[in-house]
Coordinates of C-alpha atoms in Angstrom, one line a residue:
M1 CA 76.1 159.3 85.1
K2 CA 76.6 157.6 88.1
K3 CA 74.2 154.6 87.2
M4 CA 75.9 154.6 83.9
L5 CA 79.3 154.0 85.7
M6 CA 77.7 151.3 87.8
A7 CA 76.6 149.7 84.8
L8 CA 80.2 149.7 83.0
S9 CA 81.6 148.2 86.3
L10 CA 79.0 145.4 86.4
T11 CA 79.7 144.6 82.8
G12 CA 83.5 144.4 83.7
A13 CA 82.6 142.0 86.3
L14 CA 80.5 139.9 84.2
L15 CA 83.2 139.6 81.8
G16 CA 86.1 139.2 84.3
G17 CA 83.8 136.9 86.3
T18 CA 85.6 138.0 89.6
A19 CA 83.4 140.5 91.3
A20 CA 82.3 140.2 94.7
W21 CA 78.6 141.2 94.6
A22 CA 77.0 142.2 97.9
E23 CA 78.2 141.9 101.5
E24 CA 75.1 143.0 103.4
T25 CA 72.3 140.9 104.3
V26 CA 69.0 142.4 102.9
T27 CA 65.7 141.5 104.8
T28 CA 62.4 141.2 102.8
P29 CA 60.5 144.5 102.9
T30 CA 57.4 144.5 104.4
S31 CA 54.4 145.9 103.0
E32 CA 52.6 148.9 104.9
V33 CA 49.6 147.8 107.1
T34 CA 46.9 150.1 108.2
A35 CA 45.9 149.3 111.6
T36 CA 42.6 150.7 113.4
S37 CA 43.8 152.1 116.8
T38 CA 41.3 152.0 119.7
S39 CA 41.1 154.4 122.6
A40 CA 43.6 154.1 125.5
A41 CA 41.2 155.7 128.1
P42 CA 41.3 153.6 131.6
A43 CA 38.2 151.7 132.2
T44 CA 37.0 153.9 135.2
T45 CA 35.9 156.3 132.5
A46 CA 33.0 154.3 131.4
A47 CA 30.8 157.5 131.3
A48 CA 32.7 159.0 128.7
P49 CA 31.3 158.7 125.3
A50 CA 32.8 156.1 123.2
A51 CA 35.2 156.9 120.5
A52 CA 33.8 157.0 117.0
V53 CA 35.1 154.1 114.8
T54 CA 35.2 154.8 111.0
P55 CA 34.5 151.7 109.1
A56 CA 37.3 150.7 106.5
A57 CA 36.3 151.4 103.1
P58 CA 35.2 148.3 101.2
A59 CA 38.0 146.9 98.7
P60 CA 36.8 148.0 95.1
T61 CA 35.2 145.0 93.3
P62 CA 37.2 143.7 90.3
K63 CA 35.8 145.0 87.0
L64 CA 36.5 143.9 83.5
D65 CA 38.2 146.5 81.4
T66 CA 37.6 146.0 77.5
G67 CA 40.7 148.0 76.5
D68 CA 43.0 146.1 78.6
T69 CA 41.5 142.8 77.5
S70 CA 41.7 143.6 73.8
W71 CA 45.6 144.5 74.1
I72 CA 46.1 141.2 76.1
L73 CA 44.2 139.3 73.3
V74 CA 46.5 140.8 70.7
S75 CA 49.6 140.2 72.9
T76 CA 48.8 136.8 73.2
A77 CA 48.8 136.2 69.6
L78 CA 52.0 138.1 69.2
V79 CA 53.9 135.9 71.7
L80 CA 52.6 132.8 70.3
L81 CA 53.7 134.1 66.9
M82 CA 57.2 134.3 68.4
T83 CA 57.4 130.6 68.5
I84 CA 55.3 129.4 65.7
P85 CA 56.5 130.4 63.0
G86 CA 59.0 133.1 64.3
L87 CA 61.6 130.9 66.4
A88 CA 60.9 127.9 64.2
L89 CA 62.0 130.1 61.4
F90 CA 65.0 131.7 63.1
Y91 CA 66.6 128.3 64.3
G92 CA 65.4 126.3 61.2
G93 CA 67.5 128.8 58.8
M94 CA 70.7 128.3 61.1
V95 CA 71.1 124.7 60.7
R96 CA 72.0 122.2 58.0
K97 CA 69.6 121.5 55.2
K98 CA 69.0 117.7 56.6
N99 CA 67.9 119.1 59.9
V100 CA 65.7 121.7 59.0
L101 CA 62.2 119.9 59.5
S102 CA 63.4 118.5 63.0
T103 CA 64.7 121.7 64.1
M104 CA 61.4 123.6 63.4
M105 CA 59.5 120.4 64.8
F106 CA 60.8 121.2 68.2
S107 CA 59.2 124.6 68.0
L108 CA 56.0 123.3 66.9
S109 CA 56.1 120.3 69.3
A110 CA 56.5 123.0 72.2
A111 CA 53.6 124.8 71.1
I112 CA 51.5 121.4 71.1
L113 CA 52.5 119.5 74.3
V114 CA 53.3 122.7 76.5
S115 CA 49.6 123.8 75.8
L116 CA 48.2 120.6 77.3
L117 CA 50.6 120.4 80.2
W118 CA 49.9 123.9 81.2
V119 CA 45.9 123.7 81.5
I120 CA 46.4 120.4 83.1
A121 CA 48.8 121.2 85.7
G122 CA 51.4 123.8 84.7
Y123 CA 49.2 127.0 85.4
S124 CA 47.9 125.8 88.8
L125 CA 51.5 124.8 89.9
A126 CA 52.8 128.3 88.8
F127 CA 49.9 130.6 90.1
S128 CA 48.0 129.0 92.8
G129 CA 48.6 128.0 96.5
T130 CA 50.5 130.2 99.0
G131 CA 53.8 128.4 99.1
A132 CA 57.1 130.5 98.6
Y133 CA 58.4 128.0 96.4
F134 CA 55.9 125.9 94.8
G135 CA 52.3 126.3 93.9
D136 CA 49.7 123.6 94.5
L137 CA 47.2 121.6 92.3
S138 CA 44.1 123.6 93.2
K139 CA 43.4 124.6 89.8
A140 CA 44.7 121.7 87.8
M141 CA 42.6 121.4 84.7
L142 CA 41.9 125.1 85.5
N143 CA 39.5 124.3 88.5
G144 CA 37.9 127.3 89.8
V145 CA 38.6 129.3 86.5
G146 CA 34.9 130.3 85.7
F147 CA 33.7 131.9 82.5
N148 CA 33.4 135.3 84.6
A149 CA 36.6 135.2 86.6
L150 CA 38.9 137.7 86.5
S151 CA 42.8 138.4 86.8
G152 CA 43.0 141.9 87.5
T153 CA 40.9 143.8 84.8
I154 CA 41.0 140.9 82.2
P155 CA 39.4 137.5 82.3
E156 CA 41.3 135.1 84.2
S157 CA 41.0 132.5 81.1
L158 CA 43.2 135.3 79.3
F159 CA 45.7 135.3 81.6
V160 CA 46.1 131.7 81.6
I161 CA 46.8 131.8 77.8
F162 CA 48.9 134.5 78.0
Q163 CA 51.1 132.8 80.6
M164 CA 50.9 129.7 78.3
T165 CA 52.8 131.4 75.5
F166 CA 55.5 132.4 77.5
A167 CA 56.0 128.5 78.7
I168 CA 56.0 127.3 75.2
I169 CA 58.7 129.7 73.8
T170 CA 60.8 129.1 77.0
V171 CA 60.8 125.5 75.7
A172 CA 61.4 126.3 72.2
I173 CA 64.4 128.4 73.1
L174 CA 66.4 125.7 74.7
S175 CA 65.7 123.5 71.6
G176 CA 68.4 125.5 70.0
S177 CA 71.1 123.8 72.2
I178 CA 70.2 120.5 71.3
A179 CA 69.7 120.7 67.6
D180 CA 70.9 118.0 65.2
R181 CA 71.4 115.2 67.5
M182 CA 68.8 114.7 70.2
K183 CA 66.1 112.0 69.8
Y184 CA 62.6 113.3 69.2
S185 CA 61.1 111.0 71.9
A186 CA 63.6 112.1 74.4
F187 CA 62.9 115.9 73.6
M188 CA 59.1 115.3 74.1
A189 CA 60.1 113.3 77.4
F190 CA 62.1 116.0 78.7
I191 CA 59.6 118.7 78.2
T192 CA 56.9 117.0 79.9
I193 CA 58.8 116.7 83.1
W194 CA 60.8 120.1 82.8
V195 CA 57.7 122.4 82.2
L196 CA 56.2 121.1 85.6
V197 CA 59.5 120.7 87.9
V198 CA 61.6 123.5 86.6
Y199 CA 59.4 126.0 84.5
A200 CA 56.5 126.5 86.8
P201 CA 58.2 126.8 90.1
I202 CA 60.6 129.3 88.8
T203 CA 57.6 131.1 87.3
H204 CA 56.0 130.9 90.9
W205 CA 58.7 132.3 92.7
V206 CA 59.1 135.3 90.5
W207 CA 55.5 136.3 89.5
A208 CA 52.9 134.5 91.9
T209 CA 52.4 137.3 94.7
D210 CA 53.6 134.6 97.3
G211 CA 56.7 133.7 95.5
W212 CA 59.8 134.5 97.6
L213 CA 61.6 136.3 94.7
F214 CA 58.4 138.3 94.2
K215 CA 58.3 139.1 97.8
A216 CA 61.9 140.1 98.0
G217 CA 61.1 142.7 95.3
A218 CA 62.8 141.3 92.4
L219 CA 62.2 143.0 89.3
D220 CA 61.5 140.8 86.5
F221 CA 59.0 142.5 84.2
A222 CA 58.5 139.9 81.3
G223 CA 60.8 137.1 82.1
G224 CA 64.4 137.7 82.1
T225 CA 64.9 135.0 84.8
V226 CA 61.8 133.0 84.2
V227 CA 62.3 132.5 80.4
H228 CA 65.7 133.6 79.2
I229 CA 68.3 132.4 82.0
N230 CA 66.1 129.5 82.9
S231 CA 66.1 128.3 79.3
G232 CA 69.6 129.1 78.3
V233 CA 71.0 127.2 81.4
A234 CA 68.8 124.2 80.6
G235 CA 69.9 124.2 77.0
L236 CA 73.6 124.4 78.1
V237 CA 73.3 121.5 80.4
A238 CA 71.6 119.6 77.8
A239 CA 74.4 120.4 75.3
Y240 CA 77.0 118.9 77.7
M241 CA 75.0 115.9 78.4
L242 CA 74.4 115.2 74.6
G243 CA 78.1 116.0 73.4
K244 CA 79.1 117.6 70.4
R245 CA 77.7 117.3 67.0
I246 CA 79.6 114.8 64.7
G247 CA 82.0 116.6 62.5
L248 CA 81.8 119.8 64.6
G249 CA 85.3 121.5 63.6
R250 CA 85.9 119.5 60.7
E251 CA 83.0 119.8 58.5
S252 CA 80.8 122.9 57.6
M253 CA 78.2 123.6 59.9
A254 CA 77.2 126.9 58.2
P255 CA 73.5 127.8 58.0
H256 CA 71.5 126.6 55.0
N257 CA 69.2 129.4 54.5
L258 CA 69.7 132.6 56.3
T259 CA 66.6 134.1 54.5
L260 CA 64.6 131.9 56.9
T261 CA 66.4 133.4 59.9
V262 CA 66.1 136.9 59.2
I263 CA 62.2 136.4 58.7
G264 CA 62.4 134.6 61.9
A265 CA 64.3 137.2 63.6
S266 CA 61.9 140.0 62.2
L267 CA 58.9 138.2 63.6
L268 CA 60.5 137.7 66.9
W269 CA 61.1 141.7 66.9
V270 CA 57.6 142.2 66.4
G271 CA 56.2 139.7 68.6
W272 CA 58.3 140.8 71.5
F273 CA 56.0 144.0 71.5
G274 CA 53.3 141.5 72.8
F275 CA 55.7 139.8 75.0
N276 CA 56.9 142.9 76.9
G277 CA 54.1 145.1 76.2
G278 CA 51.6 142.8 77.1
S279 CA 53.4 141.9 80.5
A280 CA 51.8 145.5 81.6
L281 CA 48.6 143.3 81.7
G282 CA 46.8 146.4 80.6
A283 CA 46.5 149.0 77.7
G284 CA 48.1 152.0 79.2
A285 CA 51.3 154.3 79.7
R286 CA 53.2 151.3 81.1
A287 CA 52.7 149.1 78.2
S288 CA 53.6 151.7 75.7
M289 CA 56.7 152.7 77.5
A290 CA 57.4 148.9 77.6
I291 CA 57.1 148.9 73.7
L292 CA 59.3 151.8 73.3
V293 CA 62.0 150.8 75.2
T294 CA 61.9 147.3 73.7
Q295 CA 62.4 149.0 70.1
V296 CA 65.3 151.3 71.4
A297 CA 67.1 148.3 73.0
A298 CA 66.9 145.8 70.3
A299 CA 68.0 148.6 67.9
A300 CA 71.0 149.5 70.0
A301 CA 72.1 146.1 70.5
A302 CA 72.0 145.4 67.1
F303 CA 74.1 148.2 66.2
S304 CA 76.9 147.5 69.1
W305 CA 77.0 144.1 67.9
L306 CA 77.5 144.9 64.1
V307 CA 80.2 147.5 65.3
V308 CA 82.3 145.0 67.2
E309 CA 81.8 142.4 64.7
R310 CA 83.3 144.7 62.1
M311 CA 86.1 145.7 64.2
I312 CA 86.7 142.0 65.0
R313 CA 86.1 140.2 61.8
G314 CA 86.1 142.7 59.2
K315 CA 82.5 142.5 58.0
A316 CA 79.1 143.3 59.7
S317 CA 77.0 140.0 58.8
V318 CA 73.3 139.4 58.2
L319 CA 73.3 136.8 61.0
G320 CA 75.0 139.5 63.4
G321 CA 72.3 142.0 62.8
A322 CA 69.8 139.3 63.4
S323 CA 71.3 137.9 66.3
G324 CA 72.1 141.3 67.8
A325 CA 68.5 142.5 67.9
V326 CA 67.5 139.3 69.5
A327 CA 70.2 140.0 72.2
G328 CA 68.8 143.5 72.7
L329 CA 65.3 141.8 73.1
V330 CA 66.6 139.5 75.7
V331 CA 68.3 142.0 77.6
I332 CA 65.3 144.6 77.9
T333 CA 63.0 141.9 78.8
P334 CA 63.4 142.0 82.5
A335 CA 63.5 145.9 82.5
A336 CA 60.8 146.7 80.0
G337 CA 58.3 147.9 82.7
F338 CA 60.6 149.6 84.9
V339 CA 63.2 151.6 82.8
G340 CA 63.1 154.7 80.7
V341 CA 64.6 155.4 77.1
G342 CA 68.1 156.2 78.3
G343 CA 68.3 153.3 80.5
A344 CA 67.1 151.2 77.5
L345 CA 69.5 152.7 75.1
V346 CA 72.5 151.7 77.6
M347 CA 71.2 148.5 78.3
G348 CA 70.8 147.6 74.6
L349 CA 74.5 148.9 73.8
I350 CA 75.9 146.9 76.6
G351 CA 74.0 143.7 75.7
G352 CA 74.9 143.5 72.3
V353 CA 78.7 143.6 73.1
V354 CA 78.3 140.9 76.1
C355 CA 76.2 138.8 74.0
F356 CA 78.7 138.8 71.2
W357 CA 81.3 137.8 73.6
G358 CA 78.7 135.2 74.8
I359 CA 78.6 133.3 71.5
T360 CA 82.4 133.6 70.8
A361 CA 84.9 133.7 73.4
L362 CA 82.7 132.3 76.4
K363 CA 81.4 129.7 73.9
R364 CA 84.9 128.4 73.5
L365 CA 85.8 128.7 76.9
L366 CA 82.7 126.6 78.2
K367 CA 83.8 124.0 75.2
A368 CA 80.2 123.0 74.9
D369 CA 78.3 122.6 71.6
D370 CA 75.4 125.0 72.1
A371 CA 74.4 124.5 68.5
L372 CA 72.3 127.6 68.1
D373 CA 73.6 129.7 70.9
A374 CA 70.5 129.6 73.5
F375 CA 73.0 130.2 76.2
G376 CA 75.1 132.6 74.8
L377 CA 72.1 134.9 73.7
H378 CA 69.4 134.1 76.2
A379 CA 71.1 133.3 79.3
V380 CA 73.9 135.8 79.1
G381 CA 71.5 138.3 77.8
G382 CA 69.1 137.5 80.6
I383 CA 72.0 137.9 83.2
V384 CA 73.0 141.2 81.9
G385 CA 69.4 142.4 81.7
A386 CA 68.4 141.3 85.1
I387 CA 71.2 142.8 86.9
L388 CA 71.2 146.0 85.0
T389 CA 67.5 146.4 85.7
G390 CA 68.5 146.9 89.4
V391 CA 70.9 149.8 88.0
F392 CA 68.5 151.7 85.5
Y393 CA 65.2 151.4 87.0
S394 CA 63.4 154.5 86.5
D395 CA 62.0 156.1 90.1
E396 CA 59.0 157.8 88.1
I397 CA 58.0 154.7 86.5
I398 CA 58.5 152.5 89.8
K399 CA 56.5 155.1 91.6
A400 CA 53.4 155.2 89.2
A401 CA 53.5 151.4 89.2
S402 CA 53.4 151.2 93.1
V403 CA 56.4 148.7 93.0
T404 CA 58.0 147.8 96.0
L405 CA 61.9 147.8 96.0
A406 CA 64.5 146.8 98.6
P407 CA 65.3 149.3 101.1
T408 CA 68.7 150.4 99.5
F409 CA 70.0 150.6 95.9
A410 CA 72.7 148.0 96.8
G411 CA 70.0 146.0 98.4
Q412 CA 67.9 146.0 95.2
L413 CA 71.0 145.0 93.2
W414 CA 71.6 142.1 95.6
V415 CA 68.0 140.9 95.0
Q416 CA 68.4 140.9 91.2
V417 CA 71.7 138.9 91.6
E418 CA 70.0 136.4 93.9
G419 CA 67.3 135.9 91.4
V420 CA 69.9 135.2 88.7
L421 CA 71.8 133.0 90.7
A422 CA 68.8 131.0 92.0
T423 CA 67.4 130.3 88.8
M424 CA 70.6 129.2 87.4
V425 CA 71.4 126.8 90.1
Y426 CA 67.8 125.3 90.4
S427 CA 67.4 125.2 86.6
G428 CA 70.9 123.6 86.0
I429 CA 70.6 120.9 88.7
A430 CA 67.0 119.8 87.9
T431 CA 67.7 119.7 84.1
F432 CA 70.5 117.7 84.8
I433 CA 68.7 115.1 86.8
I434 CA 65.6 115.0 84.5
L435 CA 67.9 114.3 81.5
K436 CA 70.0 111.8 83.4
V437 CA 67.0 109.8 84.0
I438 CA 65.7 109.8 80.5
D439 CA 69.3 108.9 79.2
I440 CA 69.0 105.9 81.3
V441 CA 65.4 104.9 80.3
I442 CA 65.2 105.7 76.5
G443 CA 68.6 107.6 75.7
L444 CA 68.9 111.2 74.6
R445 CA 70.9 111.1 71.6
V446 CA 70.4 109.4 68.0
N447 CA 73.0 107.0 66.9
A448 CA 75.8 108.1 64.6
D449 CA 74.1 106.7 61.2
D450 CA 70.9 108.6 62.4
E451 CA 72.8 111.8 62.7
R452 CA 74.8 111.6 59.6
M453 CA 71.4 110.8 57.7
G454 CA 69.9 113.8 59.1
L455 CA 67.1 113.9 61.8
D456 CA 64.6 115.1 59.2
L457 CA 64.9 111.4 57.9
S458 CA 65.6 109.4 60.9
Q459 CA 63.3 110.9 63.3
H460 CA 60.2 112.0 61.0
G461 CA 60.8 110.3 57.7
E462 CA 60.7 113.6 55.7
R463 CA 63.2 115.8 54.1
I464 CA 63.5 119.0 52.1
E465 CA 64.4 118.3 48.4

């Protein structure tokens, strides 16, 4: 009950935007170090027998686990399925008919280009080196990732491609904010820089063992900050810089084919089992619980979204059900490996309501043309999830997983907020700079005639009849 009251007060703070989060300064928890003590006997007692020193037990040799490997192989395929065709269909169904192919092409292009960037330098910048903020290029072109190299109990090559699929979908998510008006060439130039300058460093902060947020004890199981807040904030900045779509508010911008959107949302829901369950990096109790809480949160958020929508608009819509499910999936992402079913249920119910607010009232307040609500769903949902993870984490799961937390409950909550704020600020500023440079060099937006024609024809020379 205490945690539920805390969650409700945090949600009120998010909606009102006036809460002061933490007043105390929290120091980074230090890990326990086992030291071998020596005898304090004076030197004059040389005749006394020397104390026996027990040698430290050798560290266990990493060993490949075929069960863990099999599960992460499946999870990798599921996460890639989330982007192509999942997100491509989800977004493609929500735009006008003249922009369907260009919108889907953004997701396909993310899979193409980010795959190359990841093996060339992205993986190295994210997961090598000892820096607190940035990795290095010691594993560029996967140098040192040998055929038999392991990452925990799975091949490192598998870890590389599993993480690659996360980078791919992060880029694809932010493309929802810039639909209908961004040049294809500008998009490709942008993601080339953004993956290396923004995505890889934030990944390093949160998931690399030397990253500053990892060491501070930030809980982000599968990418609440790395994927969702990061992509949502970048998308919002891009929407501001591109400006509003021609005819917005005067012409119909209704989805052309919600059937595609529902199919896409369904693929996202199924794929999220690999996204969250696979982030356990093994096949066991933690992966199983992560999948269970993912299902519960998605259903709870879809339910609360539909209830609120029915109360406000008089009808529960198909698009609302699909969007609510995605909102719940986003909210549970940072918490999936740390919370139990009860926490997931409450988080989902809260997330559905807050994300509905994010794509309606907050969107109007921000006055940005976030075309497909990447910010309202992913950034807002990621913020809610990241903070509530610090409220609803299960002591039993934390202990079983040997996770190090901040010394106090308030301290852990502040670490969560700190991760949210750092991600928002860095992603927002860096994205603005990258887009500004590209705008100066080649321009960001198609001309008015091309936009009215539709990006399918103007950018790709194709259209749906």
